[in-house]
Short mmCIF file of C-alpha atoms and ligand atoms in Angstrom, two decimals:
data_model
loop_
_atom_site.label_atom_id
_atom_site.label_comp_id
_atom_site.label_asym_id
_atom_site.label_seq_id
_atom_site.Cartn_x
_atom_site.Cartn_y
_atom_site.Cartn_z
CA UNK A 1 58.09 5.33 -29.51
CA UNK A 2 60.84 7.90 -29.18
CA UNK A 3 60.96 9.81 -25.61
CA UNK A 4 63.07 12.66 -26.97
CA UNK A 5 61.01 16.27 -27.81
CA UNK A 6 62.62 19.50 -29.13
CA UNK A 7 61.23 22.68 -27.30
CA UNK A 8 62.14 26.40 -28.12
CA UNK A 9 62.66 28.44 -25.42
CA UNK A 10 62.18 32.24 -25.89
CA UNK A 11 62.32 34.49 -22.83
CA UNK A 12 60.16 37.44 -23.93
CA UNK A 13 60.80 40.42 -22.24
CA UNK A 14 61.42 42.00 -18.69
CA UNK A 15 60.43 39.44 -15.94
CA UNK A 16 60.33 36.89 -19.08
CA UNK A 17 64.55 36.56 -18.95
CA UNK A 18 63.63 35.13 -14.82
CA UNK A 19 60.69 32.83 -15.07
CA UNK A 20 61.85 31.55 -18.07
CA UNK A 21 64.93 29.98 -17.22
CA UNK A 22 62.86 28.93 -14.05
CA UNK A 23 60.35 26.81 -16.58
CA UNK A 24 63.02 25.17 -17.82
CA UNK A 25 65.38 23.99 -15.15
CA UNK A 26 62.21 22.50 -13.51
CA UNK A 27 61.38 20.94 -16.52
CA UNK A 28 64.55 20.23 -17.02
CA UNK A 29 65.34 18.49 -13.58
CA UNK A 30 61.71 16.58 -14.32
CA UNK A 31 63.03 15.25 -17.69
CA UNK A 32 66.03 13.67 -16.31
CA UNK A 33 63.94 11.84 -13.12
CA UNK A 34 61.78 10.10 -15.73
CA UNK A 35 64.34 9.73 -19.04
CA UNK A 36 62.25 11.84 -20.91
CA UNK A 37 65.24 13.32 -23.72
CA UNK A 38 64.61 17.08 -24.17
CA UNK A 39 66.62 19.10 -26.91
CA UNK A 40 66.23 22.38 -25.79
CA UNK A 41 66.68 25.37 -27.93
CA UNK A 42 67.01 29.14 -27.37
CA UNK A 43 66.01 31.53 -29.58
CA UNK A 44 66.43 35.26 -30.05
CA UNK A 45 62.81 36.95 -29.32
CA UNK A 46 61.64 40.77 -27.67
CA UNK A 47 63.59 44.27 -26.81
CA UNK A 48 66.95 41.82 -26.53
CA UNK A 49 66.39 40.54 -30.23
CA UNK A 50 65.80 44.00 -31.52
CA UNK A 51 69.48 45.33 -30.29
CA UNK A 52 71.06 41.74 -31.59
CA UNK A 53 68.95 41.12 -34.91
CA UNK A 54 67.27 44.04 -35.74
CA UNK A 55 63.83 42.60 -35.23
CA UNK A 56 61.77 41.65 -32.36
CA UNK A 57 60.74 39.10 -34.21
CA UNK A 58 63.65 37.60 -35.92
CA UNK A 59 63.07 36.38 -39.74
CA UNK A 60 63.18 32.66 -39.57
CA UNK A 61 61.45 32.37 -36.41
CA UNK A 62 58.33 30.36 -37.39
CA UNK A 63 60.29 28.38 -40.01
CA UNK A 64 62.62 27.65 -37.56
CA UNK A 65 59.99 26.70 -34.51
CA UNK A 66 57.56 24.76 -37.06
CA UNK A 67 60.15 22.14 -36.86
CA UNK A 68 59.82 21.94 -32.81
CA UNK A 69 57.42 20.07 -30.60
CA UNK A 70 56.39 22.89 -28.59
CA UNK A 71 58.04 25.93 -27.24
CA UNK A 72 57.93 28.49 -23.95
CA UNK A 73 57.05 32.15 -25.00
CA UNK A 74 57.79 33.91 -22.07
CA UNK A 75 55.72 37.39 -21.91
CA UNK A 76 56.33 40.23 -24.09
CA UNK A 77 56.52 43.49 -23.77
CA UNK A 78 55.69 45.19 -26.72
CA UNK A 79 54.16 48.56 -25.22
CA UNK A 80 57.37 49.91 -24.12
CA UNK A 81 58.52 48.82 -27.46
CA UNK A 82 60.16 52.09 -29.71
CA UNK A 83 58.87 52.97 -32.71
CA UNK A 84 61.29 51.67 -35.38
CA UNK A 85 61.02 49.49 -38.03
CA UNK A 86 61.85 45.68 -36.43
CA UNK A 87 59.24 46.82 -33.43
CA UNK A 88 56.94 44.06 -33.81
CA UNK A 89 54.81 42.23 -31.38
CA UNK A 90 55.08 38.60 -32.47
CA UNK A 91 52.23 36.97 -30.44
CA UNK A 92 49.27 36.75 -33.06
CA UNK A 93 51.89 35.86 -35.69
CA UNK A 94 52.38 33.09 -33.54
CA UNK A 95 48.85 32.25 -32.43
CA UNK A 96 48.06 32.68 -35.86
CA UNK A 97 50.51 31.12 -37.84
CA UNK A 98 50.65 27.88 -35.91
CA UNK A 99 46.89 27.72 -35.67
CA UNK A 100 46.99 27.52 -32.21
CA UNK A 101 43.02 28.64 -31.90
CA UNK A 102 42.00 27.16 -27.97
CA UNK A 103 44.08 29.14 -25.20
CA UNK A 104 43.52 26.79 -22.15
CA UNK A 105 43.65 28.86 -19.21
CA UNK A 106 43.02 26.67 -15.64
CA UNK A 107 42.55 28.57 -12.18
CA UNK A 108 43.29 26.84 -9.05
CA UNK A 109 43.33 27.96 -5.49
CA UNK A 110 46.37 25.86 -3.66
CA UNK A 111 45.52 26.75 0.49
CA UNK A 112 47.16 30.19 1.94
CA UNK A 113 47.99 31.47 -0.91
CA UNK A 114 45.51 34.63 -0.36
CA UNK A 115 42.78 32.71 -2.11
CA UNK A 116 39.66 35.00 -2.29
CA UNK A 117 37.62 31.25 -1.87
CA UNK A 118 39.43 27.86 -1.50
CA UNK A 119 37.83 24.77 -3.91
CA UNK A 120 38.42 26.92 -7.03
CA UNK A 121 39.30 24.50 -9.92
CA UNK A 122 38.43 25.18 -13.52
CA UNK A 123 39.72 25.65 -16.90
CA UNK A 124 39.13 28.82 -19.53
CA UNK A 125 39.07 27.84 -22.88
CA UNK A 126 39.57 31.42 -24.48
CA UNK A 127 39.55 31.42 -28.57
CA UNK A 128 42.73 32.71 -29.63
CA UNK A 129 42.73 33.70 -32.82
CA UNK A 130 38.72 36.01 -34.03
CA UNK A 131 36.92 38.15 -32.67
CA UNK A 132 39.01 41.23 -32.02
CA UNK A 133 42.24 39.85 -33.38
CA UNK A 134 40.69 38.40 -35.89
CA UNK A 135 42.38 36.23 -38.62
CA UNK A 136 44.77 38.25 -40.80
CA UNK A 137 43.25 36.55 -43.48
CA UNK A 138 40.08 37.71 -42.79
CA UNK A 139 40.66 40.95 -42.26
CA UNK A 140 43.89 43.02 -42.48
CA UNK A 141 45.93 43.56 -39.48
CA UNK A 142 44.32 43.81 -36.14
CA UNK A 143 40.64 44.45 -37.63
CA UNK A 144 40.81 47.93 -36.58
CA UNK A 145 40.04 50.81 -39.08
CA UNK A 146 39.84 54.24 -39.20
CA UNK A 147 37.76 56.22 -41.56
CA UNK A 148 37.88 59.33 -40.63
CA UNK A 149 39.85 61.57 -37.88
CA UNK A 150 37.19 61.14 -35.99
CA UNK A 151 36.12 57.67 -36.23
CA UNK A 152 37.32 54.10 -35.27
CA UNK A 153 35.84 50.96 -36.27
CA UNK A 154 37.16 47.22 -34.58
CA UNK A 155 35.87 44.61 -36.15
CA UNK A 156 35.04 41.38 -34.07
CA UNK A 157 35.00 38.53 -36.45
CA UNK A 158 33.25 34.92 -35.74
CA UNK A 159 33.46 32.61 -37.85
CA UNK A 160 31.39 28.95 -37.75
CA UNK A 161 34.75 27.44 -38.25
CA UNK A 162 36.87 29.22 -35.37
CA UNK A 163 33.61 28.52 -33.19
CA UNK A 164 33.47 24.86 -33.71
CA UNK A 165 37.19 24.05 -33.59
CA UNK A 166 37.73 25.76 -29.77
CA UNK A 167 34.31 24.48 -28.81
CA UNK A 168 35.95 21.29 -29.94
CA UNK A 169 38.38 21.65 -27.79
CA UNK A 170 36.69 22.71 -24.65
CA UNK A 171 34.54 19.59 -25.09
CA UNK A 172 37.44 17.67 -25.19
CA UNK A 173 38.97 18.90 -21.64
CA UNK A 174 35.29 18.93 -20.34
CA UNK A 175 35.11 14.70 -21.08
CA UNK A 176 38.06 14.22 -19.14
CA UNK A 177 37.23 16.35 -15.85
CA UNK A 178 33.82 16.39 -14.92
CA UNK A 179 32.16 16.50 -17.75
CA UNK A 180 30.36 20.26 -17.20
CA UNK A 181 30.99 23.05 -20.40
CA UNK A 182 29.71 26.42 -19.88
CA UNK A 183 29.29 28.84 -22.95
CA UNK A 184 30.14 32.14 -22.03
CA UNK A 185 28.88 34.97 -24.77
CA UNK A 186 26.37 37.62 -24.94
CA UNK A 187 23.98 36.33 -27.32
CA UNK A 188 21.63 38.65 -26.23
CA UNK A 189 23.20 41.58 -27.86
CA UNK A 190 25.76 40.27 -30.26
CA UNK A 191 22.89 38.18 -32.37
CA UNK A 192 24.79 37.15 -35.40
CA UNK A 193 28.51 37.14 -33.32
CA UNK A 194 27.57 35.49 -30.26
CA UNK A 195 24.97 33.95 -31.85
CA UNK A 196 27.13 32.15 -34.41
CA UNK A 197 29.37 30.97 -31.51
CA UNK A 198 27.17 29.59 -29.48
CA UNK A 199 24.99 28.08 -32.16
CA UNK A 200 28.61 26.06 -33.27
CA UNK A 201 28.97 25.05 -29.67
CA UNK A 202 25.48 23.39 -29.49
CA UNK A 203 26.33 21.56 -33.05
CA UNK A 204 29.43 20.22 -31.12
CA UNK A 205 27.78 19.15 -27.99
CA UNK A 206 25.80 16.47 -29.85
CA UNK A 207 29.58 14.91 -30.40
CA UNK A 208 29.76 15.13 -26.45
CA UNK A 209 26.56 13.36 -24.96
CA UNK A 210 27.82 12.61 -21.67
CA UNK A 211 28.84 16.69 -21.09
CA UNK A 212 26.16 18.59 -19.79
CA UNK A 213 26.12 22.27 -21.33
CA UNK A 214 24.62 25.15 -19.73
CA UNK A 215 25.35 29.33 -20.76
CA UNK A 216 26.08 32.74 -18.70
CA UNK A 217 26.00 35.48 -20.58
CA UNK A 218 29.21 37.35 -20.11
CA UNK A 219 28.40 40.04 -17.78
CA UNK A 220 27.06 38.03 -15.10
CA UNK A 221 29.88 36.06 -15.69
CA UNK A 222 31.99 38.37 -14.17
CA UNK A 223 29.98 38.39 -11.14
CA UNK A 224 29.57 34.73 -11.02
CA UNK A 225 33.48 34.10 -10.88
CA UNK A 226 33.41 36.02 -7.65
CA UNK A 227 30.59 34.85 -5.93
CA UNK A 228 30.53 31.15 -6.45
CA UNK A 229 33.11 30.22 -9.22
CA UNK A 230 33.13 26.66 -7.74
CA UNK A 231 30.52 26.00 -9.37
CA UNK A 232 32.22 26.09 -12.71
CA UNK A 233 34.63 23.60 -14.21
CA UNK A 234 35.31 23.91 -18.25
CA UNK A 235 34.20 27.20 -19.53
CA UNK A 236 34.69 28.25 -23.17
CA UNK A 237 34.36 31.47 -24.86
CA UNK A 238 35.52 33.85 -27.30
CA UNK A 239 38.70 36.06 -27.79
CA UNK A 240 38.12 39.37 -25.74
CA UNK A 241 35.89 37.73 -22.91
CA UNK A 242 38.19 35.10 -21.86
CA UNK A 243 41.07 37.23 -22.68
CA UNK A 244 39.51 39.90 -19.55
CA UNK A 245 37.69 36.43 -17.43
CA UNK A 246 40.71 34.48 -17.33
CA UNK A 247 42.66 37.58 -15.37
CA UNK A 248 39.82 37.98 -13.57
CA UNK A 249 40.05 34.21 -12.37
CA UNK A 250 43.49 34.72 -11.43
CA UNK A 251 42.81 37.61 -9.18
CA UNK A 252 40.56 35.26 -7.16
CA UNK A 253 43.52 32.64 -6.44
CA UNK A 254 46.51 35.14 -5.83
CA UNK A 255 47.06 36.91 -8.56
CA UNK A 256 48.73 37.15 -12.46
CA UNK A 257 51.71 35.11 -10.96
CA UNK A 258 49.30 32.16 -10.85
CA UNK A 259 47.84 32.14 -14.45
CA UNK A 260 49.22 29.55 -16.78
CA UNK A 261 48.25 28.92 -20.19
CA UNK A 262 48.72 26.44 -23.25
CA UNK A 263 47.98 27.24 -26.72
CA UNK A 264 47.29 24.64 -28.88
CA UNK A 265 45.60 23.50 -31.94
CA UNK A 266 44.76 20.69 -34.37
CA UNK A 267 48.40 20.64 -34.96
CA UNK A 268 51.10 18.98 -33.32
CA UNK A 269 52.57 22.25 -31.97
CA UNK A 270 52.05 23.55 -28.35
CA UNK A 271 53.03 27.20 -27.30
CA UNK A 272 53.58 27.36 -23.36
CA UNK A 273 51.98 31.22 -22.75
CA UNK A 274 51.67 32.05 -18.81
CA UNK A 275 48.09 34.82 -19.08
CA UNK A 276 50.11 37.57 -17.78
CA UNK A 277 52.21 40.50 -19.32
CA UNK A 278 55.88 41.15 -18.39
CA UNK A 279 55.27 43.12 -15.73
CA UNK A 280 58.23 45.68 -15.91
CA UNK A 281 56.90 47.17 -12.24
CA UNK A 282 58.85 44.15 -10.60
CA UNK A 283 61.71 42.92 -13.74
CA UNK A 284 65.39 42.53 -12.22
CA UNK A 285 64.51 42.34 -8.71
CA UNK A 286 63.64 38.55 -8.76
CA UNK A 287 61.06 38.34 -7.51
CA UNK A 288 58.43 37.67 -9.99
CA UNK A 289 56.62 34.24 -9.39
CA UNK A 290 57.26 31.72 -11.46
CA UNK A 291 54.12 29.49 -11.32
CA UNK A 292 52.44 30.30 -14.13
CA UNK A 293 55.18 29.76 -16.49
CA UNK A 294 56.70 26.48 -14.74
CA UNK A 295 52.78 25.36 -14.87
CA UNK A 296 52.39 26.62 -18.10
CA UNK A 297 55.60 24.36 -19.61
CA UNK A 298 54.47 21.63 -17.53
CA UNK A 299 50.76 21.70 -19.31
CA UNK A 300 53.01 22.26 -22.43
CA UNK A 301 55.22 18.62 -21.28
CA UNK A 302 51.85 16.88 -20.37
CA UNK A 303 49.62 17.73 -23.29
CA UNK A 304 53.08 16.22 -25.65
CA UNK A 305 53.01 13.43 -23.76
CA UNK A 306 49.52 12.37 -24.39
CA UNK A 307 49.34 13.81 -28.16
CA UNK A 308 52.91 11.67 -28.54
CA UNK A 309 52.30 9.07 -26.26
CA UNK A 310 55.81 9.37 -24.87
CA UNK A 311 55.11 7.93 -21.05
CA UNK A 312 58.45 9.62 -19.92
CA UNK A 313 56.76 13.20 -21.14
CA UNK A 314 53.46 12.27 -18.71
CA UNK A 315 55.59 10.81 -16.17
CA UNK A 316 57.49 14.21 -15.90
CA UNK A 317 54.51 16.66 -16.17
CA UNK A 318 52.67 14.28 -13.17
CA UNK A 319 56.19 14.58 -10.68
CA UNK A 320 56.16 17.90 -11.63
CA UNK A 321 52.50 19.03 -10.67
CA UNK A 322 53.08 16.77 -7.63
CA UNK A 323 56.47 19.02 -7.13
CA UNK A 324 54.95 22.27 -7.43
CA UNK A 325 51.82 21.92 -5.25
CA UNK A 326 54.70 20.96 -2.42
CA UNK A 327 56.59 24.10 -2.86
CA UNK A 328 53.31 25.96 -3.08
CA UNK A 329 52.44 24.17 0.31
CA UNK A 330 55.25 26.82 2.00
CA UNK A 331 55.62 29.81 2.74
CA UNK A 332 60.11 29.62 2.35
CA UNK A 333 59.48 28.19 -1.05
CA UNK A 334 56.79 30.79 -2.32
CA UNK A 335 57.24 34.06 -3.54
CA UNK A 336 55.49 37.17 -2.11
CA UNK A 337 52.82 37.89 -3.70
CA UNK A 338 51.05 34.68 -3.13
CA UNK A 339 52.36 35.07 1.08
CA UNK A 340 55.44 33.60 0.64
CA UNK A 341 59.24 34.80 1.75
CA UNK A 342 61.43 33.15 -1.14
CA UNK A 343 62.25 35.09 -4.26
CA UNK A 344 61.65 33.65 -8.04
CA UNK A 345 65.73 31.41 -7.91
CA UNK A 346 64.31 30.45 -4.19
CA UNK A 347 60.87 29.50 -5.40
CA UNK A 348 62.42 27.16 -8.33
CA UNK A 349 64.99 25.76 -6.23
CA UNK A 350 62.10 24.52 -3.75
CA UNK A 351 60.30 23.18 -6.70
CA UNK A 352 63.06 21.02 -7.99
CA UNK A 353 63.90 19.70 -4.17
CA UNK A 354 60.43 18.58 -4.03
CA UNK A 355 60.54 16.74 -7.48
CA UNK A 356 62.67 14.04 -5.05
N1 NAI B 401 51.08 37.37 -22.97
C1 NAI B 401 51.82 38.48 -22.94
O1 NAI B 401 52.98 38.46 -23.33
C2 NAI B 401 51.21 39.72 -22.43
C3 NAI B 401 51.96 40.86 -22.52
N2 NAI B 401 51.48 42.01 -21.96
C4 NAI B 401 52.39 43.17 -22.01
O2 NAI B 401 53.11 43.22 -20.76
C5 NAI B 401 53.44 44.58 -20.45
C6 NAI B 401 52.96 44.95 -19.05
O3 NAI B 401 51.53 44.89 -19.01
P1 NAI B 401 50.66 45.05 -17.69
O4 NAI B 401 49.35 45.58 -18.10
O5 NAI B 401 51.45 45.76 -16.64
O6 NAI B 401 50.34 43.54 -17.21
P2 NAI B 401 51.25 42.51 -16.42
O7 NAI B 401 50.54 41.20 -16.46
O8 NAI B 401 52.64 42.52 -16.93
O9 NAI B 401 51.29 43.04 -14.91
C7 NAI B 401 50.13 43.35 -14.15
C8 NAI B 401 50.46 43.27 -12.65
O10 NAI B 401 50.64 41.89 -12.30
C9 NAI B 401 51.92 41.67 -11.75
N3 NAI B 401 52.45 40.39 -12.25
C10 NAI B 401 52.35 39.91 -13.51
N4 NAI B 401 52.98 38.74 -13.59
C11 NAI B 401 53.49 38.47 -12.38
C12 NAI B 401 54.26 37.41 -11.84
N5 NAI B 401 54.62 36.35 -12.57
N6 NAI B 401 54.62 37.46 -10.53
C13 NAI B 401 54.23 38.49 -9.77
N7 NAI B 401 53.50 39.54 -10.21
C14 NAI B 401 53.15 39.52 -11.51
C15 NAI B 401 52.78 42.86 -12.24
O11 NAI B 401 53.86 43.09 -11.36
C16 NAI B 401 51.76 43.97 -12.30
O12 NAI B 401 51.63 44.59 -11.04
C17 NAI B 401 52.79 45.41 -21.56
O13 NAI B 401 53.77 45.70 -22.55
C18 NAI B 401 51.69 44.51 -22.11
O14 NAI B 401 51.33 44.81 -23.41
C19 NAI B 401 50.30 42.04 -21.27
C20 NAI B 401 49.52 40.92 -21.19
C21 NAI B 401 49.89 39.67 -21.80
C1 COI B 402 48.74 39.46 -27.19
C2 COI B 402 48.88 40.07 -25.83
C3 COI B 402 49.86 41.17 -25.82
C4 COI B 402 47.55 40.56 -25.33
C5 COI B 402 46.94 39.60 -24.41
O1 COI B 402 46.78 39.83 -23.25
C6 COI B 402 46.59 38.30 -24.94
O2 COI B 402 45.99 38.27 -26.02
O3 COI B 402 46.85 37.30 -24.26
#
């Protein structure tokens, strides 16, 4: 079995061109420990792309990355975007186009970080690609229409198939943890939406005997994730909730800086996506923290490994977790926002001395 894996690495935008390059000389520096052959390449992507290729989004792009294993999407910051022609924000092309329909979102609270409680370990398992963004070929563009002047209508599409596939996939990380899902909707309103999703969910569970299932609807969701969110392991949901619960999680273990996420699919594509934006408050002072995309590429390293059995690619992602919960362990090789003196270079470095 070959050990070698071709990842794309696009920076994004703002704090994206730091924690970027941070994701992948970690990786990097993990690959070579354990043999594991990675063929990295860059590609043009955000504001920078725009100036160089006329496009924020480059034409080529998904042809080009459809021939990867996986890639790093650093965050993107499409607000501040102007308003020309080539102005694009590429992430539900991407999400989309690749099919990569379960967002898997953990939160974990590492000790003295500014944890709002210690024990917190679980995983959001957000739908990427209905409900408010739904499907472009479901609906045209972002499923929001206007009427009149006066009147806006979003459309929230679920769909028995999207529903089934993520649940699919939440079942999945539930059977290797502890074997706990919650379903997270709000049924109780959204009868036919909600209703559809959690109905697909149930169908799937009888794949899944040894998980047990329980449901919170959504708003006392939000409440349970600060009271007692140890009591949670796998949660699943759809678009818009998760996309609002899982930066609610991360406020509860130090912040945005410690939200990493992996989008993946049935396919054999994985996009490395940390939950937050590209925070242009703190860009080119380096200081951003880089956990959540270093964890993010290392989810992205781990979940190849397994779906490739290349032992190298597991070996890598396990020295690396190992790694980073050492430099998380201090204070001179954590960045400030999680009570830490060392900026985002300072942060990496201690990562990669820890690797061994
Ligand atoms: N996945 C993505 O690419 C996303 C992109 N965005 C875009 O990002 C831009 C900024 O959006 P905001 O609402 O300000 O959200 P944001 O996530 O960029 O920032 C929110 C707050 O968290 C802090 N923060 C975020 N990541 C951090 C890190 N790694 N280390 C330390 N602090 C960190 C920021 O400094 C800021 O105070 C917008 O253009 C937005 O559309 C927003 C969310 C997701
Ligand atoms: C696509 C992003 C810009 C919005 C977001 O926060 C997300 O969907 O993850």
């Amino acid at each position: 079995m070959t050990s070698h894996l071709v990842i794309g690495i696009l920076n994004g935008d703002d704090i994206g061109h730091e924690i970027v390059p941070a994701a992948v000389e970690v990786t990097r520096a993990a690959a070579a420990k354990t043999g594991l052959e990675i063929d990295w390449r860059p590609m043009p992507i955000g504001r920078s792309a725009l100036d160089t290729h006329g496009s924020t989004f480059p034409e080529g792009t998904m042809e080009t990355l459809s021939k990867m294993d996986g890639f790093i999407l650093g965050p993107i910051g499409h607000q501040a975007y102007p308003k020309v022609p080539g102005a694009i924000n590429p992430h539900p092309i991407m999400r989309k186009g690749f099919n990569l329909f379960a967002n898997v979102r953990p939160t974990k609270s590492f000790p003295g970080l500014g944890a709002i409680h210690e024990g917190i370990d679980l995983v959001i398992v957000r739908e990427n690609n209905e409900g408010f963004q739904p499907d472009r070929n479901v609906v045209a563009g972002t499923g929001e229409f206007r009427p009149t002047e006066d009147v806006t209508i979003s459309v929230r599409v679920i769909t028995r198939v999207g529903s089934s596939r993520v649940a699919r996939a939440a079942f999945e990380i539930a059977q290797q943890r502890k074997k706990r899902l919650t379903l997270v909707h709000k049924n109780t309103v959204f009868k036919l939406g909600c209703g559809m999703f959690v109905e697909e969910c149930h169908r799937v569970a009888k794949e899944f005997p040894e998980v047990t299932v329980d449901e919170v609807i959504v708003d006392t969701m939000a409440m349970r994730l600060i009271r007692d969110p140890q009591s949670f392991d796998v949660i699943v949901t759809t678009n818009m909730f998760g996309d609002i619960l899982t930066d609610e999680a991360a406020g509860l273990v130090g912040g945005l800086g410690m939200a990493p996420g992996l989008c993946i699919g049935e396919g054999n594509l994985a996009m490395a996506q940390a939950t937050h934006g590209s925070a242009p408050d703190i860009a080119g002072k380096g200081i951003a923290n880089p956990f959540a995309m270093i964890e993010s590429a290392r989810m992205m390293i781990e979940w190849l490994g397994h779906n490739r059995k290349i032992a190298q690619a597991v070996e890598a992602a396990s020295i690396m977790e190992k790694a980073i919960a050492a430099a998380l362990g201090n204070p001179a090789t954590r960045t400030r926002d999680i009570r830490g003196t060392a900026d985002t270079a300072g942060m990496t470095r201690g990562i990669i001395a820890a690797l061994g």
